[in-house]
């Protein structure tokens, strides 16, 4: 029997066991030899995810909405729309929430979590000995697809925000500033579930991803990345190029599937929240919601 996946919940202050959508298939696909062959041959390829994403956009898929809400205890009260009126499962999956459901930390020196999810902080990328499992060092150059850019951020701070299928799937700007154009780096579409990451943490810098540079007054240039994954129909950028954004403003959304957002800061710019640092130091992800405090501005920069 494989070990359960656990995380620390900021709000209950307890360690909880994650309910993983499609857990049986994921354990077969990433923990068994035949499953790994299937992943390499089919599941990681974009055609598979496009096909599945297309299915989730069809009218018939709306029949999945109510059972999904009930099984995973999705809060209907937080939704901006009526769950009975979504035209497809993907429309439900990319749902908006009422503004009061995700208040944005108001303090100017605070950095907000960019998404709901399970978060893992690396305060100094250059001295990090490993990520999640197996002592695999984080390959920043491969992630960014730019050796010079990676050198600039090598001693910076990094946050991995892992979204499960049961989470709110819109992602937001952690700070205010002027965002540039999202740059695409093509790659496969492996799962970013904890089961897959345990077996292959390198997939974070192998998968298809987008990188956006946000120029800020107080935090330097912040890198915002969205990582594609198996069954993610697509990543949609909704911000307006050339326009300033406020902290917590929507950047975009994922359609169906588990996904991942990575935020990278220049050296010495921020200090992660104590509870996030504590849990990450123990190799444990921490659940927190979009808009809550992720870090504060460093005073010694």
mmCIF file with all atom_site columns, C-alpha atoms in Angstrom, residues 25-121:
data_model
loop_
_atom_site.group_PDB
_atom_site.id
_atom_site.type_symbol
_atom_site.label_atom_id
_atom_site.label_alt_id
_atom_site.label_comp_id
_atom_site.label_asym_id
_atom_site.label_entity_id
_atom_site.label_seq_id
_atom_site.pdbx_PDB_ins_code
_atom_site.Cartn_x
_atom_site.Cartn_y
_atom_site.Cartn_z
_atom_site.occupancy
_atom_site.B_iso_or_equiv
_atom_site.pdbx_formal_charge
_atom_site.auth_seq_id
_atom_site.auth_comp_id
_atom_site.auth_asym_id
_atom_site.auth_atom_id
_atom_site.pdbx_PDB_model_num
ATOM 1  C CA . UNK A 1 25  ? -4.994  5.633  -12.144 1.00 0.00 ? 25  UNK A CA 1
ATOM 2  C CA . UNK A 1 26  ? -2.222  7.997  -11.030 1.00 0.00 ? 26  UNK A CA 1
ATOM 3  C CA . UNK A 1 27  ? -0.630  5.377  -8.774  1.00 0.00 ? 27  UNK A CA 1
ATOM 4  C CA . UNK A 1 28  ? -0.712  2.847  -11.615 1.00 0.00 ? 28  UNK A CA 1
ATOM 5  C CA . UNK A 1 29  ? 0.620   5.367  -14.132 1.00 0.00 ? 29  UNK A CA 1
ATOM 6  C CA . UNK A 1 30  ? 3.523   6.707  -12.070 1.00 0.00 ? 30  UNK A CA 1
ATOM 7  C CA . UNK A 1 31  ? 4.357   3.886  -9.637  1.00 0.00 ? 31  UNK A CA 1
ATOM 8  C CA . UNK A 1 32  ? 4.019   0.774  -11.830 1.00 0.00 ? 32  UNK A CA 1
ATOM 9  C CA . UNK A 1 33  ? 6.316   -0.191 -14.762 1.00 0.00 ? 33  UNK A CA 1
ATOM 10 C CA . UNK A 1 34  ? 3.485   -0.707 -17.257 1.00 0.00 ? 34  UNK A CA 1
ATOM 11 C CA . UNK A 1 35  ? 1.871   2.529  -16.165 1.00 0.00 ? 35  UNK A CA 1
ATOM 12 C CA . UNK A 1 36  ? 5.102   4.451  -16.773 1.00 0.00 ? 36  UNK A CA 1
ATOM 13 C CA . UNK A 1 37  ? 5.171   3.063  -20.305 1.00 0.00 ? 37  UNK A CA 1
ATOM 14 C CA . UNK A 1 38  ? 1.621   4.297  -20.862 1.00 0.00 ? 38  UNK A CA 1
ATOM 15 C CA . UNK A 1 39  ? 2.531   7.752  -19.533 1.00 0.00 ? 39  UNK A CA 1
ATOM 16 C CA . UNK A 1 40  ? 5.479   7.997  -21.911 1.00 0.00 ? 40  UNK A CA 1
ATOM 17 C CA . UNK A 1 41  ? 3.543   6.683  -24.891 1.00 0.00 ? 41  UNK A CA 1
ATOM 18 C CA . UNK A 1 42  ? 0.281   8.566  -24.504 1.00 0.00 ? 42  UNK A CA 1
ATOM 19 C CA . UNK A 1 43  ? -0.660  10.459 -21.359 1.00 0.00 ? 43  UNK A CA 1
ATOM 20 C CA . UNK A 1 44  ? 2.147   13.060 -21.469 1.00 0.00 ? 44  UNK A CA 1
ATOM 21 C CA . UNK A 1 45  ? 1.331   14.016 -25.049 1.00 0.00 ? 45  UNK A CA 1
ATOM 22 C CA . UNK A 1 46  ? -0.694  17.158 -25.743 1.00 0.00 ? 46  UNK A CA 1
ATOM 23 C CA . UNK A 1 47  ? -3.145  15.295 -28.005 1.00 0.00 ? 47  UNK A CA 1
ATOM 24 C CA . UNK A 1 48  ? -4.405  13.262 -25.033 1.00 0.00 ? 48  UNK A CA 1
ATOM 25 C CA . UNK A 1 49  ? -4.993  16.384 -22.929 1.00 0.00 ? 49  UNK A CA 1
ATOM 26 C CA . UNK A 1 50  ? -6.637  18.222 -25.819 1.00 0.00 ? 50  UNK A CA 1
ATOM 27 C CA . UNK A 1 51  ? -8.979  15.282 -26.346 1.00 0.00 ? 51  UNK A CA 1
ATOM 28 C CA . UNK A 1 52  ? -9.880  15.122 -22.650 1.00 0.00 ? 52  UNK A CA 1
ATOM 29 C CA . UNK A 1 53  ? -10.229 18.898 -22.415 1.00 0.00 ? 53  UNK A CA 1
ATOM 30 C CA . UNK A 1 54  ? -12.567 18.848 -25.405 1.00 0.00 ? 54  UNK A CA 1
ATOM 31 C CA . UNK A 1 55  ? -14.748 16.230 -23.696 1.00 0.00 ? 55  UNK A CA 1
ATOM 32 C CA . UNK A 1 56  ? -14.972 18.406 -20.588 1.00 0.00 ? 56  UNK A CA 1
ATOM 33 C CA . UNK A 1 57  ? -16.180 21.334 -22.727 1.00 0.00 ? 57  UNK A CA 1
ATOM 34 C CA . UNK A 1 58  ? -19.109 19.433 -24.205 1.00 0.00 ? 58  UNK A CA 1
ATOM 35 C CA . UNK A 1 59  ? -22.680 19.959 -23.010 1.00 0.00 ? 59  UNK A CA 1
ATOM 36 C CA . UNK A 1 60  ? -22.933 16.357 -21.733 1.00 0.00 ? 60  UNK A CA 1
ATOM 37 C CA . UNK A 1 61  ? -20.047 16.971 -19.324 1.00 0.00 ? 61  UNK A CA 1
ATOM 38 C CA . UNK A 1 62  ? -22.258 19.255 -17.201 1.00 0.00 ? 62  UNK A CA 1
ATOM 39 C CA . UNK A 1 63  ? -23.763 16.075 -15.727 1.00 0.00 ? 63  UNK A CA 1
ATOM 40 C CA . UNK A 1 64  ? -20.474 15.648 -13.834 1.00 0.00 ? 64  UNK A CA 1
ATOM 41 C CA . UNK A 1 65  ? -20.775 18.952 -11.988 1.00 0.00 ? 65  UNK A CA 1
ATOM 42 C CA . UNK A 1 66  ? -23.172 18.113 -9.152  1.00 0.00 ? 66  UNK A CA 1
ATOM 43 C CA . UNK A 1 67  ? -21.608 14.712 -8.321  1.00 0.00 ? 67  UNK A CA 1
ATOM 44 C CA . UNK A 1 68  ? -18.177 16.407 -8.253  1.00 0.00 ? 68  UNK A CA 1
ATOM 45 C CA . UNK A 1 69  ? -19.448 19.131 -5.899  1.00 0.00 ? 69  UNK A CA 1
ATOM 46 C CA . UNK A 1 70  ? -20.924 16.550 -3.547  1.00 0.00 ? 70  UNK A CA 1
ATOM 47 C CA . UNK A 1 71  ? -17.985 14.124 -3.562  1.00 0.00 ? 71  UNK A CA 1
ATOM 48 C CA . UNK A 1 72  ? -15.309 16.754 -2.953  1.00 0.00 ? 72  UNK A CA 1
ATOM 49 C CA . UNK A 1 73  ? -17.380 19.103 -0.758  1.00 0.00 ? 73  UNK A CA 1
ATOM 50 C CA . UNK A 1 74  ? -16.990 22.144 -3.028  1.00 0.00 ? 74  UNK A CA 1
ATOM 51 C CA . UNK A 1 75  ? -18.420 25.287 -1.426  1.00 0.00 ? 75  UNK A CA 1
ATOM 52 C CA . UNK A 1 76  ? -21.384 26.448 -3.508  1.00 0.00 ? 76  UNK A CA 1
ATOM 53 C CA . UNK A 1 77  ? -21.712 29.583 -1.345  1.00 0.00 ? 77  UNK A CA 1
ATOM 54 C CA . UNK A 1 78  ? -18.346 30.871 -2.605  1.00 0.00 ? 78  UNK A CA 1
ATOM 55 C CA . UNK A 1 79  ? -19.260 30.617 -6.296  1.00 0.00 ? 79  UNK A CA 1
ATOM 56 C CA . UNK A 1 80  ? -20.090 33.740 -8.281  1.00 0.00 ? 80  UNK A CA 1
ATOM 57 C CA . UNK A 1 81  ? -22.524 31.750 -10.436 1.00 0.00 ? 81  UNK A CA 1
ATOM 58 C CA . UNK A 1 82  ? -25.265 29.178 -9.995  1.00 0.00 ? 82  UNK A CA 1
ATOM 59 C CA . UNK A 1 83  ? -23.701 25.675 -10.264 1.00 0.00 ? 83  UNK A CA 1
ATOM 60 C CA . UNK A 1 84  ? -26.845 24.460 -12.022 1.00 0.00 ? 84  UNK A CA 1
ATOM 61 C CA . UNK A 1 85  ? -26.301 26.886 -14.899 1.00 0.00 ? 85  UNK A CA 1
ATOM 62 C CA . UNK A 1 86  ? -22.769 25.974 -15.995 1.00 0.00 ? 86  UNK A CA 1
ATOM 63 C CA . UNK A 1 87  ? -22.911 24.828 -19.644 1.00 0.00 ? 87  UNK A CA 1
ATOM 64 C CA . UNK A 1 88  ? -20.049 22.310 -19.233 1.00 0.00 ? 88  UNK A CA 1
ATOM 65 C CA . UNK A 1 89  ? -17.743 20.811 -16.659 1.00 0.00 ? 89  UNK A CA 1
ATOM 66 C CA . UNK A 1 90  ? -14.910 23.054 -17.854 1.00 0.00 ? 90  UNK A CA 1
ATOM 67 C CA . UNK A 1 91  ? -17.083 26.119 -17.290 1.00 0.00 ? 91  UNK A CA 1
ATOM 68 C CA . UNK A 1 92  ? -17.637 24.935 -13.721 1.00 0.00 ? 92  UNK A CA 1
ATOM 69 C CA . UNK A 1 93  ? -13.961 24.056 -13.302 1.00 0.00 ? 93  UNK A CA 1
ATOM 70 C CA . UNK A 1 94  ? -12.857 27.565 -14.327 1.00 0.00 ? 94  UNK A CA 1
ATOM 71 C CA . UNK A 1 95  ? -15.559 29.182 -12.157 1.00 0.00 ? 95  UNK A CA 1
ATOM 72 C CA . UNK A 1 96  ? -15.118 32.579 -10.605 1.00 0.00 ? 96  UNK A CA 1
ATOM 73 C CA . UNK A 1 97  ? -15.676 33.163 -6.903  1.00 0.00 ? 97  UNK A CA 1
ATOM 74 C CA . UNK A 1 98  ? -17.381 36.011 -5.090  1.00 0.00 ? 98  UNK A CA 1
ATOM 75 C CA . UNK A 1 99  ? -14.786 38.717 -4.245  1.00 0.00 ? 99  UNK A CA 1
ATOM 76 C CA . UNK A 1 100 ? -15.437 38.328 -0.519  1.00 0.00 ? 100 UNK A CA 1
ATOM 77 C CA . UNK A 1 101 ? -14.597 34.620 -0.728  1.00 0.00 ? 101 UNK A CA 1
ATOM 78 C CA . UNK A 1 102 ? -10.907 35.447 -1.329  1.00 0.00 ? 102 UNK A CA 1
ATOM 79 C CA . UNK A 1 103 ? -9.998  38.736 0.379   1.00 0.00 ? 103 UNK A CA 1
ATOM 80 C CA . UNK A 1 104 ? -6.616  40.110 -0.696  1.00 0.00 ? 104 UNK A CA 1
ATOM 81 C CA . UNK A 1 105 ? -4.171  40.983 2.078   1.00 0.00 ? 105 UNK A CA 1
ATOM 82 C CA . UNK A 1 106 ? -4.334  44.806 2.209   1.00 0.00 ? 106 UNK A CA 1
ATOM 83 C CA . UNK A 1 107 ? -0.893  45.626 3.628   1.00 0.00 ? 107 UNK A CA 1
ATOM 84 C CA . UNK A 1 108 ? 1.424   47.093 0.931   1.00 0.00 ? 108 UNK A CA 1
ATOM 85 C CA . UNK A 1 109 ? 4.408   45.107 2.212   1.00 0.00 ? 109 UNK A CA 1
ATOM 86 C CA . UNK A 1 110 ? 2.555   41.781 1.976   1.00 0.00 ? 110 UNK A CA 1
ATOM 87 C CA . UNK A 1 111 ? 2.774   39.366 -0.959  1.00 0.00 ? 111 UNK A CA 1
ATOM 88 C CA . UNK A 1 112 ? -0.368  37.346 -1.674  1.00 0.00 ? 112 UNK A CA 1
ATOM 89 C CA . UNK A 1 113 ? -0.623  33.675 -2.566  1.00 0.00 ? 113 UNK A CA 1
ATOM 90 C CA . UNK A 1 114 ? -1.350  33.570 -6.327  1.00 0.00 ? 114 UNK A CA 1
ATOM 91 C CA . UNK A 1 115 ? -3.748  30.625 -6.161  1.00 0.00 ? 115 UNK A CA 1
ATOM 92 C CA . UNK A 1 116 ? -5.580  28.236 -3.886  1.00 0.00 ? 116 UNK A CA 1
ATOM 93 C CA . UNK A 1 117 ? -3.434  25.179 -3.340  1.00 0.00 ? 117 UNK A CA 1
ATOM 94 C CA . UNK A 1 118 ? -0.714  23.370 -1.481  1.00 0.00 ? 118 UNK A CA 1
ATOM 95 C CA . UNK A 1 119 ? 2.365   25.559 -1.325  1.00 0.00 ? 119 UNK A CA 1
ATOM 96 C CA . UNK A 1 120 ? 6.071   24.796 -0.926  1.00 0.00 ? 120 UNK A CA 1
ATOM 97 C CA . UNK A 1 121 ? 8.665   27.531 -0.381  1.00 0.00 ? 121 UNK A CA 1
#
